[in-house]
Short mmCIF file of C-alpha atoms and ligand atoms in Angstrom, two decimals:
data_model
loop_
_atom_site.label_atom_id
_atom_site.label_comp_id
_atom_site.label_asym_id
_atom_site.label_seq_id
_atom_site.Cartn_x
_atom_site.Cartn_y
_atom_site.Cartn_z
CA UNK Z 17 59.24 326.94 108.67
CA UNK Z 18 62.54 328.78 109.33
CA UNK Z 19 65.49 328.21 107.05
CA UNK Z 20 68.99 328.83 108.36
CA UNK Z 21 71.65 329.30 105.70
CA UNK Z 22 75.31 328.54 106.28
CA UNK Z 23 78.55 327.64 104.55
CA UNK Z 24 79.14 324.76 106.96
CA UNK Z 25 76.68 322.89 109.22
CA UNK Z 26 78.38 320.76 111.87
CA UNK Z 27 76.56 318.03 113.80
CA UNK Z 28 78.16 317.30 117.20
CA UNK Z 29 79.42 319.73 119.83
CA UNK Z 30 82.11 317.56 121.40
CA UNK Z 31 85.75 318.57 121.16
CA UNK Z 32 85.97 317.42 117.53
CA UNK Z 33 82.93 319.38 116.31
CA UNK Z 34 83.97 322.38 118.41
CA UNK Z 35 87.46 322.35 116.90
CA UNK Z 36 86.06 322.04 113.36
CA UNK Z 37 83.71 324.97 114.05
CA UNK Z 38 86.51 327.10 115.50
CA UNK Z 39 88.91 326.46 112.61
CA UNK Z 40 86.26 326.95 109.94
CA UNK Z 41 85.00 330.19 111.56
CA UNK Z 42 88.58 331.45 111.80
CA UNK Z 43 88.85 331.02 108.03
CA UNK Z 44 85.76 333.13 107.48
CA UNK Z 45 83.13 330.43 106.92
CA UNK Z 46 79.60 331.00 108.18
CA UNK Z 47 79.16 328.04 110.55
CA UNK Z 48 76.16 326.50 112.32
CA UNK Z 49 77.01 324.04 115.13
CA UNK Z 50 74.23 321.68 116.18
CA UNK Z 51 74.11 319.26 119.12
CA UNK Z 52 71.33 317.05 120.42
CA UNK Z 53 72.37 318.08 123.94
CA UNK Z 54 74.89 320.73 125.03
CA UNK Z 55 78.64 321.15 124.33
CA UNK Z 56 80.81 318.38 125.81
CA UNK Z 57 77.72 316.35 126.78
CA UNK Z 58 79.28 313.24 125.22
CA UNK Z 59 82.72 311.70 125.63
CA UNK Z 60 84.57 315.04 125.66
CA UNK Z 61 82.99 315.78 129.04
CA UNK Z 62 83.78 312.34 130.50
CA UNK Z 63 87.45 311.62 129.90
CA UNK Z 64 90.90 312.75 130.87
CA UNK Z 65 93.04 315.11 128.87
CA UNK Z 66 96.45 313.88 127.83
CA UNK Z 67 97.85 315.66 124.83
CA UNK Z 68 100.11 312.65 124.44
CA UNK Z 69 102.23 311.71 121.47
CA UNK Z 70 104.19 308.89 123.11
CA UNK Z 71 101.08 306.67 123.36
CA UNK Z 72 100.33 306.82 119.64
CA UNK Z 73 100.87 304.03 117.13
CA UNK Z 74 103.85 304.77 114.85
CA UNK Z 75 102.83 306.01 111.40
CA UNK Z 76 99.89 308.22 110.60
CA UNK Z 77 98.50 308.35 114.18
CA UNK Z 78 101.85 309.50 115.53
CA UNK Z 79 102.21 312.04 112.70
CA UNK Z 80 98.75 313.46 113.46
CA UNK Z 81 99.50 313.62 117.20
CA UNK Z 82 102.78 315.45 116.64
CA UNK Z 83 101.06 317.98 114.36
CA UNK Z 84 98.18 318.48 116.81
CA UNK Z 85 100.50 318.87 119.77
CA UNK Z 86 102.48 321.48 117.83
CA UNK Z 87 99.47 323.72 117.18
CA UNK Z 88 97.79 323.22 120.60
CA UNK Z 89 99.63 326.01 122.51
CA UNK Z 90 99.03 328.55 119.74
CA UNK Z 91 95.28 327.77 119.66
CA UNK Z 92 95.08 327.92 123.46
CA UNK Z 93 96.64 331.41 123.33
CA UNK Z 94 93.97 332.54 120.85
CA UNK Z 95 91.06 331.44 123.07
CA UNK Z 96 89.44 333.79 125.56
CA UNK Z 97 88.47 330.99 128.00
CA UNK Z 98 91.38 329.29 129.81
CA UNK Z 99 91.23 325.53 129.10
CA UNK Z 100 93.87 324.73 131.75
CA UNK Z 101 96.46 323.57 129.24
CA UNK Z 102 99.60 322.55 131.14
CA UNK Z 103 102.80 321.44 129.36
CA UNK Z 104 103.83 319.09 132.18
CA UNK Z 105 105.54 316.40 130.07
CA UNK Z 106 104.84 312.69 130.29
CA UNK Z 107 106.48 309.68 131.91
CA UNK Z 108 105.95 306.22 130.47
CA UNK Z 109 106.71 304.07 133.51
CA UNK Z 110 108.42 300.74 132.97
CA UNK Z 111 107.42 298.01 135.41
CA UNK Z 112 109.85 295.33 134.28
CA UNK Z 113 112.72 294.96 131.80
CA UNK Z 114 110.55 292.98 129.38
CA UNK Z 115 108.42 296.12 128.87
CA UNK Z 116 111.58 298.04 128.12
CA UNK Z 117 112.43 295.70 125.28
CA UNK Z 118 108.90 295.93 123.88
CA UNK Z 119 109.15 299.73 123.88
CA UNK Z 120 112.43 299.91 121.96
CA UNK Z 121 110.93 300.16 118.45
CA UNK Z 122 108.21 302.50 119.74
CA UNK Z 123 110.79 304.94 121.09
CA UNK Z 124 112.77 304.74 117.83
CA UNK Z 125 109.61 305.63 115.90
CA UNK Z 126 108.93 308.59 118.20
CA UNK Z 127 112.46 309.90 117.80
CA UNK Z 128 112.24 309.52 114.01
CA UNK Z 129 109.38 312.06 113.96
CA UNK Z 130 111.28 314.50 116.16
CA UNK Z 131 109.75 313.59 119.55
CA UNK Z 132 112.42 313.83 122.26
CA UNK Z 133 112.47 310.70 124.46
CA UNK Z 134 114.86 310.35 127.38
CA UNK Z 135 115.30 307.15 129.40
CA UNK Z 136 115.47 307.61 133.16
CA UNK Z 137 116.85 304.76 135.23
CA UNK Z 138 115.25 304.18 138.61
CA UNK Z 139 117.44 306.70 140.41
CA UNK Z 140 116.87 309.50 137.90
CA UNK Z 141 113.18 308.66 137.68
CA UNK Z 142 112.89 309.06 141.46
CA UNK Z 143 114.78 312.34 141.26
CA UNK Z 144 112.10 313.65 138.84
CA UNK Z 145 109.17 312.01 140.63
CA UNK Z 146 110.00 311.12 144.25
CA UNK Z 147 106.51 309.67 144.86
CA UNK Z 148 106.93 306.87 142.34
CA UNK Z 149 107.47 303.39 143.75
CA UNK Z 150 111.14 302.32 143.91
CA UNK Z 151 109.98 298.91 142.65
CA UNK Z 152 109.54 300.42 139.16
CA UNK Z 153 112.36 299.72 136.74
CA UNK Z 154 112.59 303.20 135.23
CA UNK Z 155 110.69 305.49 132.86
CA UNK Z 156 110.75 307.03 129.43
CA UNK Z 157 110.30 310.80 129.69
CA UNK Z 158 108.70 312.84 126.93
CA UNK Z 159 109.12 316.49 127.96
CA UNK Z 160 107.00 318.00 125.16
CA UNK Z 161 103.66 316.49 126.19
CA UNK Z 162 100.84 318.28 127.98
CA UNK Z 163 97.50 317.90 129.68
CA UNK Z 164 94.36 319.97 129.19
CA UNK Z 165 90.94 320.09 130.81
CA UNK Z 166 88.93 318.48 127.99
CA UNK Z 167 85.59 319.88 129.13
CA UNK Z 168 86.93 323.43 129.33
CA UNK Z 169 88.82 323.01 126.04
CA UNK Z 170 85.56 322.07 124.29
CA UNK Z 171 83.74 325.06 125.81
CA UNK Z 172 86.66 327.37 124.95
CA UNK Z 173 86.63 326.24 121.30
CA UNK Z 174 82.85 326.72 121.10
CA UNK Z 175 83.21 330.21 122.63
CA UNK Z 176 86.02 330.99 120.17
CA UNK Z 177 83.84 329.84 117.26
CA UNK Z 178 80.89 331.93 118.50
CA UNK Z 179 83.13 335.01 118.85
CA UNK Z 180 84.00 334.46 115.17
CA UNK Z 181 80.37 334.36 114.06
CA UNK Z 182 79.31 330.73 114.57
CA UNK Z 183 75.64 330.14 115.39
CA UNK Z 184 74.96 327.35 117.89
CA UNK Z 185 71.79 325.27 118.19
CA UNK Z 186 71.77 323.17 121.38
CA UNK Z 187 69.23 320.46 122.20
CA UNK Z 188 68.66 320.18 118.47
CA UNK Z 189 68.71 316.81 116.78
CA UNK Z 190 68.48 316.45 113.00
CA UNK Z 191 65.26 314.65 112.05
CA UNK Z 192 66.56 313.75 108.61
CA UNK Z 193 68.27 315.06 105.50
CA UNK Z 194 67.00 316.01 102.08
CA UNK Z 195 69.37 314.71 99.45
CA UNK Z 196 69.57 315.56 95.80
CA UNK Z 197 71.96 314.33 93.13
CA UNK Z 198 74.39 312.74 95.62
CA UNK Z 199 74.49 315.82 97.87
CA UNK Z 200 72.77 316.91 101.06
CA UNK Z 201 70.31 319.65 100.11
CA UNK Z 202 69.07 320.40 103.64
CA UNK Z 203 69.23 319.18 107.23
CA UNK Z 204 65.78 318.96 108.78
CA UNK Z 205 65.56 320.08 112.39
CA UNK Z 206 62.52 320.59 114.64
CA UNK Z 207 60.71 323.68 113.38
CA UNK Z 208 62.99 324.34 110.45
CA UNK Z 209 65.81 323.35 108.17
CA UNK Z 210 69.46 324.19 107.69
CA UNK Z 211 70.66 324.71 104.14
CA UNK Z 212 74.45 324.62 103.98
CA UNK Z 213 77.03 324.37 101.25
CA UNK Z 214 78.76 321.60 103.21
CA UNK Z 215 78.05 319.45 106.29
CA UNK Z 216 80.34 317.83 108.87
CA UNK Z 217 79.37 314.82 111.00
CA UNK Z 218 81.21 314.80 114.36
CA UNK Z 219 78.86 312.62 116.39
CA UNK Z 220 81.38 310.48 118.30
CA UNK Z 221 79.91 307.15 119.43
CA UNK Z 222 76.55 308.08 117.85
CA UNK Z 223 78.02 308.36 114.34
CA UNK Z 224 76.57 305.14 112.96
CA UNK Z 225 72.97 306.26 113.45
CA UNK Z 226 73.69 309.68 111.96
CA UNK Z 227 75.56 308.26 108.95
CA UNK Z 228 72.68 305.95 108.12
CA UNK Z 229 70.37 308.97 107.75
CA UNK Z 230 72.31 309.78 104.55
CA UNK Z 231 73.06 306.16 103.57
CA UNK Z 232 76.68 305.89 104.66
CA UNK Z 233 78.26 303.52 107.14
CA UNK Z 234 80.27 305.03 110.02
CA UNK Z 235 80.96 301.98 112.21
CA UNK Z 236 81.98 303.73 115.43
CA UNK Z 237 81.28 301.69 118.56
CA UNK Z 238 81.52 302.70 122.24
CA UNK Z 239 84.45 301.43 124.30
CA UNK Z 240 83.91 302.28 127.96
CA UNK Z 241 86.67 303.72 130.12
CA UNK Z 242 86.38 304.21 133.90
CA UNK Z 243 88.18 306.93 135.86
CA UNK Z 244 88.71 307.89 139.52
CA UNK Z 245 88.98 311.51 140.69
CA UNK Z 246 90.55 312.30 144.08
CA UNK Z 247 90.03 315.31 146.31
CA UNK Z 248 92.49 318.20 146.07
CA UNK Z 249 95.65 317.55 147.99
CA UNK Z 250 99.41 317.30 147.77
CA UNK Z 251 100.05 316.47 144.10
CA UNK Z 252 101.82 313.08 143.97
CA UNK Z 253 103.27 313.70 140.47
CA UNK Z 254 104.44 316.59 138.30
CA UNK Z 255 104.36 314.76 134.94
CA UNK Z 256 101.38 312.87 133.68
CA UNK Z 257 102.12 309.19 134.18
CA UNK Z 258 101.28 306.24 131.99
CA UNK Z 259 102.25 302.59 132.22
CA UNK Z 260 104.02 300.95 129.31
CA UNK Z 261 101.34 298.25 129.64
CA UNK Z 262 98.71 300.91 128.81
CA UNK Z 263 99.87 300.79 125.20
CA UNK Z 264 99.15 297.04 125.11
CA UNK Z 265 95.62 297.45 126.54
CA UNK Z 266 94.91 300.14 123.96
CA UNK Z 267 96.31 298.39 120.93
CA UNK Z 268 95.23 294.79 121.36
CA UNK Z 269 91.66 294.33 122.67
CA UNK Z 270 91.55 290.71 121.47
CA UNK Z 271 94.64 289.68 123.48
CA UNK Z 272 93.30 291.59 126.48
CA UNK Z 273 89.90 289.87 126.39
CA UNK Z 274 91.50 286.37 126.07
CA UNK Z 275 93.78 286.88 129.07
CA UNK Z 276 93.17 285.10 132.37
CA UNK Z 277 94.50 288.17 134.22
CA UNK Z 278 91.44 290.22 135.34
CA UNK Z 279 93.43 293.43 134.85
CA UNK Z 280 94.02 292.58 131.19
CA UNK Z 281 90.44 291.36 130.71
CA UNK Z 282 88.99 294.72 131.70
CA UNK Z 283 91.60 296.44 129.52
CA UNK Z 284 93.30 298.10 132.46
CA UNK Z 285 96.17 300.47 131.75
CA UNK Z 286 97.50 302.69 134.51
CA UNK Z 287 97.52 306.45 133.92
CA UNK Z 288 97.46 309.40 136.32
CA UNK Z 289 97.39 313.13 135.89
CA UNK Z 290 97.18 315.97 138.41
CA UNK Z 291 94.80 318.60 137.07
CA UNK Z 292 94.88 322.37 137.57
CA UNK Z 293 92.80 321.99 140.76
CA UNK Z 294 95.35 319.59 142.29
CA UNK Z 295 93.07 316.56 141.91
CA UNK Z 296 94.41 313.26 140.59
CA UNK Z 297 92.52 311.73 137.69
CA UNK Z 298 93.41 308.06 137.63
CA UNK Z 299 92.57 305.52 134.96
CA UNK Z 300 91.62 303.48 133.24
CA UNK Z 301 89.80 300.52 131.72
CA UNK Z 302 88.69 299.59 128.21
CA UNK Z 303 85.57 297.47 127.66
CA UNK Z 304 82.96 296.91 124.95
CA UNK Z 305 79.67 297.09 126.88
CA UNK Z 306 77.50 299.07 124.48
CA UNK Z 307 76.34 302.47 125.71
CA UNK Z 308 76.57 301.45 129.41
CA UNK Z 309 78.29 304.30 131.27
CA UNK Z 310 78.10 302.72 134.71
CA UNK Z 311 81.28 302.25 136.69
CA UNK Z 312 82.05 298.80 138.10
CA UNK Z 313 83.41 297.89 141.55
CA UNK Z 314 85.95 295.61 139.84
CA UNK Z 315 87.15 298.35 137.51
CA UNK Z 316 87.53 300.94 140.28
CA UNK Z 317 89.21 298.45 142.64
CA UNK Z 318 91.77 297.52 139.97
CA UNK Z 319 92.40 301.15 138.98
CA UNK Z 320 93.12 302.13 142.58
CA UNK Z 321 95.18 299.05 143.50
CA UNK Z 322 97.35 299.42 140.40
CA UNK Z 323 97.80 303.16 141.01
CA UNK Z 324 98.88 302.58 144.62
CA UNK Z 325 101.45 300.00 143.44
CA UNK Z 326 103.10 302.61 141.24
CA UNK Z 327 102.40 305.76 143.28
CA UNK Z 328 102.03 304.66 146.93
CA UNK Z 329 100.97 308.19 147.99
CA UNK Z 330 97.64 307.61 146.21
CA UNK Z 331 96.67 305.45 149.22
CA UNK Z 332 96.56 308.62 151.33
CA UNK Z 333 94.27 310.60 148.99
CA UNK Z 334 90.48 310.69 149.23
CA UNK Z 335 88.32 309.54 146.35
CA UNK Z 336 85.93 312.31 145.33
CA UNK Z 337 84.05 310.61 142.52
CA UNK Z 338 84.20 307.93 139.86
CA UNK Z 339 82.80 308.08 136.34
CA UNK Z 340 82.97 306.45 132.93
CA UNK Z 341 83.02 307.71 129.36
CA UNK Z 342 82.65 306.03 125.98
CA UNK Z 343 85.61 306.10 123.62
CA UNK Z 344 84.52 306.25 119.95
CA UNK Z 345 86.23 303.10 118.65
CA UNK Z 346 86.64 301.95 115.05
CA UNK Z 347 87.64 298.36 114.41
CA UNK Z 348 90.59 299.24 112.16
CA UNK Z 349 91.86 301.53 114.97
CA UNK Z 350 91.89 304.64 112.83
CA UNK Z 351 89.63 307.68 113.13
CA UNK Z 352 87.35 308.57 110.22
CA UNK Z 353 88.42 311.92 108.81
CA UNK Z 354 87.74 313.19 105.31
CA UNK Z 355 85.26 313.88 102.56
CA UNK Z 356 82.66 311.27 101.70
CA UNK Z 357 82.88 310.05 98.14
CA UNK Z 358 79.23 308.96 98.36
CA UNK Z 359 77.69 312.22 99.59
CA UNK Z 360 79.71 314.91 97.86
CA UNK Z 361 79.21 317.81 100.29
CA UNK Z 362 79.67 315.74 103.46
CA UNK Z 363 82.80 315.70 105.62
CA UNK Z 364 83.28 313.33 108.56
CA UNK Z 365 85.43 313.63 111.69
CA UNK Z 366 84.72 310.85 114.19
CA UNK Z 367 86.06 307.67 115.77
CA UNK Z 368 89.09 309.06 117.62
CA UNK Z 369 88.92 306.39 120.39
CA UNK Z 370 91.25 307.40 123.24
CA UNK Z 371 92.99 310.12 121.25
CA UNK Z 372 90.34 312.72 120.46
CA UNK Z 373 91.48 315.33 122.95
CA UNK Z 374 95.00 315.21 121.57
CA UNK Z 375 93.98 314.97 117.90
CA UNK Z 376 91.19 317.55 118.08
CA UNK Z 377 93.28 320.48 116.91
CA UNK Z 378 94.74 318.83 113.81
CA UNK Z 379 91.34 317.31 113.00
CA UNK Z 380 89.68 320.76 113.05
CA UNK Z 381 92.46 322.17 110.86
CA UNK Z 382 92.12 319.31 108.34
CA UNK Z 383 88.33 319.67 108.12
CA UNK Z 384 88.67 323.45 107.67
CA UNK Z 385 91.24 322.81 104.91
CA UNK Z 386 88.87 320.43 103.12
CA UNK Z 387 85.90 322.77 103.57
CA UNK Z 388 87.83 325.65 102.00
CA UNK Z 389 89.23 323.60 99.12
CA UNK Z 390 92.78 323.30 100.45
CA UNK Z 391 94.79 320.10 100.53
CA UNK Z 392 95.57 319.09 104.14
CA UNK Z 393 99.27 319.09 105.04
CA UNK Z 394 99.04 315.41 106.08
CA UNK Z 395 97.92 312.63 103.73
CA UNK Z 396 94.67 311.47 105.34
CA UNK Z 397 93.57 309.09 102.57
CA UNK Z 398 93.79 306.02 104.92
CA UNK Z 399 91.18 307.71 107.13
CA UNK Z 400 88.57 308.10 104.39
CA UNK Z 401 84.90 307.51 105.31
CA UNK Z 402 84.63 305.51 102.07
CA UNK Z 403 86.61 302.59 103.50
CA UNK Z 404 83.38 301.04 104.85
CA UNK Z 405 80.75 299.38 102.67
CA UNK Z 406 77.43 301.28 102.64
CA UNK Z 407 74.63 300.01 104.93
CA UNK Z 408 72.45 297.30 103.43
CA UNK Z 409 75.03 296.12 100.87
CA UNK Z 410 76.05 292.44 100.75
CA UNK Z 411 79.55 293.27 102.01
CA UNK Z 412 78.19 295.26 104.94
CA UNK Z 413 75.65 292.55 105.84
CA UNK Z 414 78.41 289.88 105.86
CA UNK Z 415 80.58 292.00 108.16
CA UNK Z 416 77.69 292.74 110.52
CA UNK Z 417 76.84 289.01 110.67
CA UNK Z 418 80.45 288.13 111.59
CA UNK Z 419 80.56 290.86 114.24
C1 FAD X 4 88.02 307.35 130.04
C2 FAD X 4 88.50 308.10 128.83
C3 FAD X 4 89.73 308.71 128.84
C4 FAD X 4 90.19 309.40 127.72
N1 FAD X 4 91.39 310.04 127.76
C5 FAD X 4 91.84 310.72 126.70
C6 FAD X 4 93.09 311.39 126.74
O1 FAD X 4 93.74 311.43 127.78
N2 FAD X 4 93.53 312.02 125.63
C7 FAD X 4 92.82 312.00 124.46
O2 FAD X 4 93.31 312.54 123.47
N3 FAD X 4 91.61 311.40 124.39
C8 FAD X 4 91.11 310.76 125.47
N4 FAD X 4 89.91 310.12 125.41
C9 FAD X 4 89.19 310.11 124.14
C10 FAD X 4 88.41 311.38 123.91
O3 FAD X 4 87.67 311.71 125.06
C11 FAD X 4 87.47 311.20 122.70
O4 FAD X 4 88.20 310.72 121.60
C12 FAD X 4 86.83 312.54 122.31
O5 FAD X 4 86.23 313.14 123.43
C13 FAD X 4 85.78 312.32 121.23
O6 FAD X 4 85.24 313.57 120.91
P1 FAD X 4 84.03 313.70 119.88
O7 FAD X 4 83.77 315.14 119.71
O8 FAD X 4 84.32 312.87 118.68
O9 FAD X 4 82.81 312.96 120.61
P2 FAD X 4 81.83 313.51 121.74
O10 FAD X 4 82.54 314.32 122.73
O11 FAD X 4 81.06 312.34 122.23
O12 FAD X 4 80.88 314.48 120.94
C14 FAD X 4 79.88 314.01 120.06
C15 FAD X 4 78.70 314.98 120.19
O13 FAD X 4 77.77 314.68 119.16
C16 FAD X 4 76.46 314.88 119.68
N5 FAD X 4 75.56 314.09 118.83
C17 FAD X 4 75.62 312.77 118.59
N6 FAD X 4 74.67 312.39 117.74
C18 FAD X 4 73.98 313.52 117.41
C19 FAD X 4 72.86 313.77 116.59
N7 FAD X 4 72.25 312.80 115.87
N8 FAD X 4 72.42 315.04 116.50
C20 FAD X 4 73.01 316.05 117.21
N9 FAD X 4 74.06 315.84 118.02
C21 FAD X 4 74.55 314.59 118.11
C22 FAD X 4 76.55 314.39 121.10
O14 FAD X 4 75.55 314.94 121.94
C23 FAD X 4 77.96 314.84 121.52
O15 FAD X 4 77.95 316.09 122.17
C24 FAD X 4 89.40 309.45 126.54
C25 FAD X 4 88.13 308.87 126.54
C26 FAD X 4 87.67 308.21 127.68
C27 FAD X 4 86.30 307.60 127.67
#
């Protein structure tokens, strides 16, 4: 049986695992990156790519997004594969004055962390984006935001990690772990084992199953999002666009599911980006349907109808394809990032819901800090993996029964 030795063994080759591998390799660690499939086979290859700070909840999530956004361009410059990072800026479109009121405290919070936000009335909004509907009330513009091709970004980070000495094992699924004295002693893989000083779990929506192999609870559940891709054509927008109502769909699934409005019930929130190929990627929905990645006629119909209302030119584009991805959702709406107190040499980075593309860079930097014994620059204690009761305990059983 072959034994592979490493400083850091990472499970999961999505954008989060790839970023952790890249950052750790950059700091000189000997890294092994393992995935049951291939890079970006999970959610990171089935999503859109806003590097958006204005959609984040004030507090820690906003702080992480600002930090990640700040380091994104520098990391992109270091990579040899172009991930199509485009600092286009974002527009939060306001459909009616009531939305404007609801956004007031959100904008104040953004400004308090140094994010420039500029209100555009209808006339100025149309000067920036002439294809927007004149029925819209106005828009908040955030000029520092960007979009990236998430699939290419994941591949670029993996390539960057490999160039810095990382070994990759694709189509490799851990069969189990040997533990000893509260630590992982080895990861068992088909035909061999990996013996590492430290391990990182970055398994996205599959985290719960992986966590249970070492007796910890990582309650990440899939939240499906559907997207429409159009053929290349005249780009109907320069900025990425997002509806103010998108923030509601994201933040309050309970209210959305209780609503009699079918758009709310399927968690619809309008967003549109024009990618480097000149295609529109239009979203999106939010639904808890297990691991079902099918698209629905209702979801696609609502996505297109709502897009045409805001950007009438979308009616003249051709739909190329539709697809769905699974956001890694955690019930307390926070990702899980940090060192496990129950398995001493285990780090976790998972559960980024609709923010993993944006937060990937700061997450990789934090995990590399922890793996090299440095204190991260941001206090991540609220994100600890220890906030969930271990599987099989009375507390965990009660929670599972309620759910
Ligand atoms: C429709 C949609 C739109 C989105 N838009 C945005 C956006 O605009 N901006 C943004 O920031 N975020 C967005 N997101 C969220 C973002 O895509 C995710 O947060 C991010 O991709 C999660 O990355 P990950 O690496 O944690 O998970 P994944 O990409 O799913 O990677 C997990 C990897 O782990 C592997 N794996 C799992 N279990 C095992 C195992 N036991 N052994 C080995 N390998 C294993 C899987 O094969 C997979 O490759 C969107 C998501 C969706 C669905």
